[in-house]
Every structure is written in structure tokens, then in C-alpha cells.
Amino acid sequence: MTERYPAPTLDSLPEDIRTRILEVQEKAGFIPNVFLGFARRPAEWRAFFAYHDALMLKEEGSLSKGDREMIVVATSAANQCLYCVVAHGAILRIYEKKPLVTDQVAVNYRKADITPRQRAMLDFALKVCEQSSAIEDADFERLHAHGFDDEDIWDIAAITAFFGLSNRMASFSGMMPNPEFYLMGRQPREKK
């Protein structure tokens, strides 16, 4: 499958977006397709990445960066989003340093070698993903028993919901994962 909406060229983008994309390219060694794909609509790109960063880069709360990526991988797999499973699976491998666990979470987190706390987190995320109208007080109680507070629970739900949007945009537009994502976190990174 090819992208249904061709990405704009880097030099055609507003300066703030081009600068951010070049920073990502410098750090990653390539430009993830989502950065150019969404840049076709600059106002939406800015809003998307502002919310992404607010959810995924925040320091407060008990969710680690690995936990956050684990939520993305598990819920993106449920939504059958190839781009997000592959791209965020790569990031999860890097954060957790457990390539096998990342693949397990992508296929069936219930059988993955993760902690009971992570399993409870993903159980809730999948319920938000697939049956948000069925969330009840007992779901909060289960998470509280694993040390999550109400703000952590909000984060789990918000990450799930945000990536539901991302999954659908990537899937309908035909966005494909960059080839670089497939090997990230599986082998040592080459020194520049």
C-alpha cells in the first residue's frame, strides 16, 4: 500500500514545522513518515504534536516512557494500525530494552512477559479502546490496587484515545512505517 496523500516537501513547510522535523531527523537519523504525512495541514500538525508531546513526554505521574509506549503498541495492535505498532514498537524496544516483550505486547499483551501492574494498565487501556462506554468504578479500583492514581488513569485513557485518532489517520491515509523502525532496538545503533 502506498500513501493516499503524498507528503509535502520539507522545503515547502512553515519554518516552525520544518525546524522540528529537522530536529527529529538529527536525533533519529531519518524523518518518521508521520511528521511529513501530517504536515500537509500545518495547523492540525501543530495541534497533533502539541498534544502528543503533552501526553508522551510529561515527567509527572507514575507512568514511565516505556509504559506510555506499551499502551500505544497494545491499543494500536487492537486497532490494526501497522504504522503505530511498528513505529512505537521500535520506541518501546529502546525504552524497555526488551525486544521480545515488545513483540509479545504487539501480538497479545495478555501472554507477554510484563508485570501484573503493566497488565492491569493494558487491560484498562484496551477497555478504553474497545468499550469505553463500559468503564465503571471497579476498573478504577483495580488500577488503584496497582498503585495508579486518578491522574495516571487519566493518562492511560488519554494516550489510548489520542492514539485511536492517530491509528485511524495513519490507516485511512495509507501511511506506512519507515523501514528504519523495523530494526530499531533490535541491534546496536551505528555510531556516527
PDB file of C-alpha atoms in Angstrom:
ATOM      1  CA  MET A   1       0.000   0.000   0.000  1.00  0.00           C
ATOM      2  CA  THR A   2       1.200   3.497  -0.724  1.00  0.00           C
ATOM      3  CA  GLU A   3       0.215   6.707   0.954  1.00  0.00           C
ATOM      4  CA  ARG A   4      -3.054   8.068  -0.393  1.00  0.00           C
ATOM      5  CA  TYR A   5      -1.984  11.632   0.411  1.00  0.00           C
ATOM      6  CA  PRO A   6       1.526  12.450  -0.767  1.00  0.00           C
ATOM      7  CA  ALA A   7       3.634  14.164   1.865  1.00  0.00           C
ATOM      8  CA  PRO A   8       4.683  17.757   1.279  1.00  0.00           C
ATOM      9  CA  THR A   9       8.321  18.513   0.675  1.00  0.00           C
ATOM     10  CA  LEU A  10      10.342  19.678   3.631  1.00  0.00           C
ATOM     11  CA  ASP A  11      11.203  22.991   1.978  1.00  0.00           C
ATOM     12  CA  SER A  12       7.504  23.797   1.413  1.00  0.00           C
ATOM     13  CA  LEU A  13       6.659  23.700   5.131  1.00  0.00           C
ATOM     14  CA  PRO A  14       6.351  26.600   7.583  1.00  0.00           C
ATOM     15  CA  GLU A  15       9.610  27.327   9.407  1.00  0.00           C
ATOM     16  CA  ASP A  16       8.482  26.057  12.842  1.00  0.00           C
ATOM     17  CA  ILE A  17       7.385  22.698  11.433  1.00  0.00           C
ATOM     18  CA  ARG A  18      10.484  22.331   9.247  1.00  0.00           C
ATOM     19  CA  THR A  19      12.717  23.114  12.261  1.00  0.00           C
ATOM     20  CA  ARG A  20      11.009  20.477  14.432  1.00  0.00           C
ATOM     21  CA  ILE A  21      11.204  17.866  11.681  1.00  0.00           C
ATOM     22  CA  LEU A  22      14.906  18.554  11.153  1.00  0.00           C
ATOM     23  CA  GLU A  23      15.476  18.154  14.913  1.00  0.00           C
ATOM     24  CA  VAL A  24      13.751  14.767  14.793  1.00  0.00           C
ATOM     25  CA  GLN A  25      15.809  13.779  11.752  1.00  0.00           C
ATOM     26  CA  GLU A  26      19.026  14.770  13.532  1.00  0.00           C
ATOM     27  CA  LYS A  27      18.141  12.674  16.573  1.00  0.00           C
ATOM     28  CA  ALA A  28      16.651   9.630  14.797  1.00  0.00           C
ATOM     29  CA  GLY A  29      18.759   9.636  11.637  1.00  0.00           C
ATOM     30  CA  PHE A  30      15.613   9.741   9.439  1.00  0.00           C
ATOM     31  CA  ILE A  31      12.262  11.519   9.218  1.00  0.00           C
ATOM     32  CA  PRO A  32       9.406   9.364  10.512  1.00  0.00           C
ATOM     33  CA  ASN A  33       6.652   9.374   7.902  1.00  0.00           C
ATOM     34  CA  VAL A  34       4.067  10.692  10.353  1.00  0.00           C
ATOM     35  CA  PHE A  35       5.905  14.015  10.623  1.00  0.00           C
ATOM     36  CA  LEU A  36       5.719  14.756   6.906  1.00  0.00           C
ATOM     37  CA  GLY A  37       2.390  12.999   6.351  1.00  0.00           C
ATOM     38  CA  PHE A  38       0.532  15.147   8.863  1.00  0.00           C
ATOM     39  CA  ALA A  39       2.372  18.326   7.780  1.00  0.00           C
ATOM     40  CA  ARG A  40       0.060  18.707   4.796  1.00  0.00           C
ATOM     41  CA  ARG A  41      -2.185  20.576   7.250  1.00  0.00           C
ATOM     42  CA  PRO A  42       0.086  22.755   9.378  1.00  0.00           C
ATOM     43  CA  ALA A  43      -2.497  23.860  11.986  1.00  0.00           C
ATOM     44  CA  GLU A  44      -3.525  20.244  12.592  1.00  0.00           C
ATOM     45  CA  TRP A  45       0.138  19.142  12.690  1.00  0.00           C
ATOM     46  CA  ARG A  46       0.867  21.700  15.414  1.00  0.00           C
ATOM     47  CA  ALA A  47      -2.169  20.631  17.462  1.00  0.00           C
ATOM     48  CA  PHE A  48      -1.418  16.921  16.993  1.00  0.00           C
ATOM     49  CA  PHE A  49       2.213  17.145  18.081  1.00  0.00           C
ATOM     50  CA  ALA A  50       1.457  19.534  20.950  1.00  0.00           C
ATOM     51  CA  TYR A  51      -0.992  17.008  22.387  1.00  0.00           C
ATOM     52  CA  HIS A  52       1.353  14.107  21.584  1.00  0.00           C
ATOM     53  CA  ASP A  53       4.171  15.795  23.497  1.00  0.00           C
ATOM     54  CA  ALA A  54       1.903  16.721  26.425  1.00  0.00           C
ATOM     55  CA  LEU A  55       0.938  13.050  26.797  1.00  0.00           C
ATOM     56  CA  MET A  56       4.116  11.214  25.881  1.00  0.00           C
ATOM     57  CA  LEU A  57       6.888  13.467  27.204  1.00  0.00           C
ATOM     58  CA  LYS A  58       5.444  14.527  30.554  1.00  0.00           C
ATOM     59  CA  GLU A  59       7.528  13.876  33.630  1.00  0.00           C
ATOM     60  CA  GLU A  60       4.869  13.790  36.352  1.00  0.00           C
ATOM     61  CA  GLY A  61       2.843  10.708  37.216  1.00  0.00           C
ATOM     62  CA  SER A  62       3.887   7.124  37.723  1.00  0.00           C
ATOM     63  CA  LEU A  63       3.786   6.050  34.070  1.00  0.00           C
ATOM     64  CA  SER A  64       7.248   5.563  32.621  1.00  0.00           C
ATOM     65  CA  LYS A  65       8.005   6.401  28.994  1.00  0.00           C
ATOM     66  CA  GLY A  66       8.055   2.643  28.410  1.00  0.00           C
ATOM     67  CA  ASP A  67       4.591   2.279  29.973  1.00  0.00           C
ATOM     68  CA  ARG A  68       3.273   5.001  27.691  1.00  0.00           C
ATOM     69  CA  GLU A  69       4.719   3.317  24.596  1.00  0.00           C
ATOM     70  CA  MET A  70       3.370  -0.053  25.759  1.00  0.00           C
ATOM     71  CA  ILE A  71      -0.132   1.455  25.820  1.00  0.00           C
ATOM     72  CA  VAL A  72       0.362   2.756  22.282  1.00  0.00           C
ATOM     73  CA  VAL A  73       1.588  -0.604  20.969  1.00  0.00           C
ATOM     74  CA  ALA A  74      -1.165  -2.686  22.586  1.00  0.00           C
ATOM     75  CA  THR A  75      -4.024  -0.382  21.590  1.00  0.00           C
ATOM     76  CA  SER A  76      -2.620   0.228  18.101  1.00  0.00           C
ATOM     77  CA  ALA A  77      -2.484  -3.540  17.613  1.00  0.00           C
ATOM     78  CA  ALA A  78      -6.153  -3.754  18.627  1.00  0.00           C
ATOM     79  CA  ASN A  79      -6.877  -1.026  16.054  1.00  0.00           C
ATOM     80  CA  GLN A  80      -4.760  -2.876  13.456  1.00  0.00           C
ATOM     81  CA  CYS A  81      -2.587   0.165  12.772  1.00  0.00           C
ATOM     82  CA  LEU A  82       0.587  -1.086  11.141  1.00  0.00           C
ATOM     83  CA  TYR A  83       2.321   2.289  11.275  1.00  0.00           C
ATOM     84  CA  CYS A  84       1.850   2.839  15.006  1.00  0.00           C
ATOM     85  CA  VAL A  85       2.571  -0.755  16.044  1.00  0.00           C
ATOM     86  CA  VAL A  86       5.859  -0.748  14.131  1.00  0.00           C
ATOM     87  CA  ALA A  87       6.956   2.818  14.948  1.00  0.00           C
ATOM     88  CA  HIS A  88       6.002   2.762  18.621  1.00  0.00           C
ATOM     89  CA  GLY A  89       7.164  -0.838  18.953  1.00  0.00           C
ATOM     90  CA  ALA A  90      10.606   0.442  17.965  1.00  0.00           C
ATOM     91  CA  ILE A  91      10.464   3.155  20.618  1.00  0.00           C
ATOM     92  CA  LEU A  92       9.232   0.656  23.217  1.00  0.00           C
ATOM     93  CA  ARG A  93      12.157  -1.669  22.423  1.00  0.00           C
ATOM     94  CA  ILE A  94      14.549   1.209  23.031  1.00  0.00           C
ATOM     95  CA  TYR A  95      12.953   2.318  26.311  1.00  0.00           C
ATOM     96  CA  GLU A  96      12.426  -1.142  27.775  1.00  0.00           C
ATOM     97  CA  LYS A  97      15.445  -2.865  26.200  1.00  0.00           C
ATOM     98  CA  LYS A  98      13.291  -5.990  25.777  1.00  0.00           C
ATOM     99  CA  PRO A  99      12.682  -6.692  22.075  1.00  0.00           C
ATOM    100  CA  LEU A 100      10.813  -9.931  22.775  1.00  0.00           C
ATOM    101  CA  VAL A 101       8.392  -8.283  25.192  1.00  0.00           C
ATOM    102  CA  THR A 102       7.632  -5.578  22.647  1.00  0.00           C
ATOM    103  CA  ASP A 103       6.731  -8.198  20.045  1.00  0.00           C
ATOM    104  CA  GLN A 104       4.635 -10.063  22.616  1.00  0.00           C
ATOM    105  CA  VAL A 105       2.715  -6.895  23.510  1.00  0.00           C
ATOM    106  CA  ALA A 106       2.100  -6.216  19.829  1.00  0.00           C
ATOM    107  CA  VAL A 107       0.597  -9.661  19.303  1.00  0.00           C
ATOM    108  CA  ASN A 108      -1.070 -10.481  22.648  1.00  0.00           C
ATOM    109  CA  TYR A 109      -0.153  -8.466  25.727  1.00  0.00           C
ATOM    110  CA  ARG A 110      -2.072 -10.952  27.919  1.00  0.00           C
ATOM    111  CA  LYS A 111       0.661 -13.518  27.251  1.00  0.00           C
ATOM    112  CA  ALA A 112       3.562 -11.063  27.369  1.00  0.00           C
ATOM    113  CA  ASP A 113       6.286 -11.194  29.983  1.00  0.00           C
ATOM    114  CA  ILE A 114       5.141  -7.992  31.715  1.00  0.00           C
ATOM    115  CA  THR A 115       4.388  -7.123  35.338  1.00  0.00           C
ATOM    116  CA  PRO A 116       0.904  -7.525  36.851  1.00  0.00           C
ATOM    117  CA  ARG A 117       0.821  -3.710  37.119  1.00  0.00           C
ATOM    118  CA  GLN A 118       1.500  -3.341  33.382  1.00  0.00           C
ATOM    119  CA  ARG A 119      -1.103  -5.995  32.605  1.00  0.00           C
ATOM    120  CA  ALA A 120      -3.717  -4.087  34.649  1.00  0.00           C
ATOM    121  CA  MET A 121      -2.722  -0.888  32.821  1.00  0.00           C
ATOM    122  CA  LEU A 122      -3.139  -2.557  29.429  1.00  0.00           C
ATOM    123  CA  ASP A 123      -6.412  -4.245  30.445  1.00  0.00           C
ATOM    124  CA  PHE A 124      -7.792  -0.791  31.194  1.00  0.00           C
ATOM    125  CA  ALA A 125      -6.314   0.764  28.033  1.00  0.00           C
ATOM    126  CA  LEU A 126      -7.894  -1.953  25.896  1.00  0.00           C
ATOM    127  CA  LYS A 127     -11.234  -1.416  27.602  1.00  0.00           C
ATOM    128  CA  VAL A 128     -10.993   2.305  26.827  1.00  0.00           C
ATOM    129  CA  CYS A 129     -10.001   1.405  23.258  1.00  0.00           C
ATOM    130  CA  GLU A 130     -12.754  -1.133  22.625  1.00  0.00           C
ATOM    131  CA  GLN A 131     -15.528  -0.479  25.186  1.00  0.00           C
ATOM    132  CA  SER A 132     -15.111   2.969  26.716  1.00  0.00           C
ATOM    133  CA  SER A 133     -18.816   3.204  27.484  1.00  0.00           C
ATOM    134  CA  ALA A 134     -18.452   0.167  29.785  1.00  0.00           C
ATOM    135  CA  ILE A 135     -15.843   1.774  32.092  1.00  0.00           C
ATOM    136  CA  GLU A 136     -17.023   1.589  35.707  1.00  0.00           C
ATOM    137  CA  ASP A 137     -15.765   2.312  39.215  1.00  0.00           C
ATOM    138  CA  ALA A 138     -14.429  -1.241  39.556  1.00  0.00           C
ATOM    139  CA  ASP A 139     -11.959  -0.512  36.722  1.00  0.00           C
ATOM    140  CA  PHE A 140     -10.546   2.382  38.759  1.00  0.00           C
ATOM    141  CA  GLU A 141     -10.371   0.211  41.882  1.00  0.00           C
ATOM    142  CA  ARG A 142      -8.308  -2.424  40.040  1.00  0.00           C
ATOM    143  CA  LEU A 143      -5.857   0.237  38.906  1.00  0.00           C
ATOM    144  CA  HIS A 144      -5.679   1.860  42.346  1.00  0.00           C
ATOM    145  CA  ALA A 145      -4.761  -1.557  43.757  1.00  0.00           C
ATOM    146  CA  HIS A 146      -1.693  -1.499  41.457  1.00  0.00           C
ATOM    147  CA  GLY A 147      -0.600   1.961  42.625  1.00  0.00           C
ATOM    148  CA  PHE A 148      -2.102   4.098  39.868  1.00  0.00           C
ATOM    149  CA  ASP A 149      -3.727   7.322  40.995  1.00  0.00           C
ATOM    150  CA  ASP A 150      -6.584   9.080  39.197  1.00  0.00           C
ATOM    151  CA  GLU A 151      -4.190  11.258  37.182  1.00  0.00           C
ATOM    152  CA  ASP A 152      -2.319   8.155  35.970  1.00  0.00           C
ATOM    153  CA  ILE A 153      -5.651   6.642  34.953  1.00  0.00           C
ATOM    154  CA  TRP A 154      -6.487   9.812  33.026  1.00  0.00           C
ATOM    155  CA  ASP A 155      -3.108   9.491  31.254  1.00  0.00           C
ATOM    156  CA  ILE A 156      -3.807   5.868  30.292  1.00  0.00           C
ATOM    157  CA  ALA A 157      -7.188   6.837  28.847  1.00  0.00           C
ATOM    158  CA  ALA A 158      -5.892   9.973  27.112  1.00  0.00           C
ATOM    159  CA  ILE A 159      -2.986   8.115  25.468  1.00  0.00           C
ATOM    160  CA  THR A 160      -5.380   5.413  24.309  1.00  0.00           C
ATOM    161  CA  ALA A 161      -7.847   7.940  22.896  1.00  0.00           C
ATOM    162  CA  PHE A 162      -5.180  10.093  21.237  1.00  0.00           C
ATOM    163  CA  PHE A 163      -3.620   7.124  19.508  1.00  0.00           C
ATOM    164  CA  GLY A 164      -7.062   5.945  18.434  1.00  0.00           C
ATOM    165  CA  LEU A 165      -7.119   9.159  16.378  1.00  0.00           C
ATOM    166  CA  SER A 166      -3.559   8.618  15.195  1.00  0.00           C
ATOM    167  CA  ASN A 167      -4.275   4.969  14.271  1.00  0.00           C
ATOM    168  CA  ARG A 168      -7.258   5.923  12.177  1.00  0.00           C
ATOM    169  CA  MET A 169      -5.453   8.763  10.392  1.00  0.00           C
ATOM    170  CA  ALA A 170      -2.440   6.572   9.606  1.00  0.00           C
ATOM    171  CA  SER A 171      -4.609   3.692   8.407  1.00  0.00           C
ATOM    172  CA  PHE A 172      -7.039   5.624   6.205  1.00  0.00           C
ATOM    173  CA  SER A 173      -4.223   7.635   4.610  1.00  0.00           C
ATOM    174  CA  GLY A 174      -2.145   4.542   3.832  1.00  0.00           C
ATOM    175  CA  MET A 175       0.803   5.712   5.945  1.00  0.00           C
ATOM    176  CA  MET A 176       3.499   3.059   6.059  1.00  0.00           C
ATOM    177  CA  PRO A 177       6.236   2.640   8.671  1.00  0.00           C
ATOM    178  CA  ASN A 178       9.711   3.773   7.700  1.00  0.00           C
ATOM    179  CA  PRO A 179      11.989   0.764   7.088  1.00  0.00           C
ATOM    180  CA  GLU A 180      14.340   2.045   9.827  1.00  0.00           C
ATOM    181  CA  PHE A 181      11.736   1.331  12.516  1.00  0.00           C
ATOM    182  CA  TYR A 182      11.881  -2.427  11.958  1.00  0.00           C
ATOM    183  CA  LEU A 183      15.444  -2.768  13.243  1.00  0.00           C
ATOM    184  CA  MET A 184      15.471  -0.059  15.918  1.00  0.00           C
ATOM    185  CA  GLY A 185      16.103  -1.518  19.346  1.00  0.00           C
ATOM    186  CA  ARG A 186      16.908  -4.942  17.894  1.00  0.00           C
ATOM    187  CA  GLN A 187      20.551  -4.234  17.123  1.00  0.00           C
ATOM    188  CA  PRO A 188      23.076  -1.697  18.405  1.00  0.00           C
ATOM    189  CA  ARG A 189      22.787   1.719  16.810  1.00  0.00           C
ATOM    190  CA  GLU A 190      25.632   2.625  14.479  1.00  0.00           C
ATOM    191  CA  LYS A 191      27.947   5.370  15.711  1.00  0.00           C
ATOM    192  CA  LYS A 192      28.127   8.479  13.549  1.00  0.00           C
TER     193      LYS A 192
END
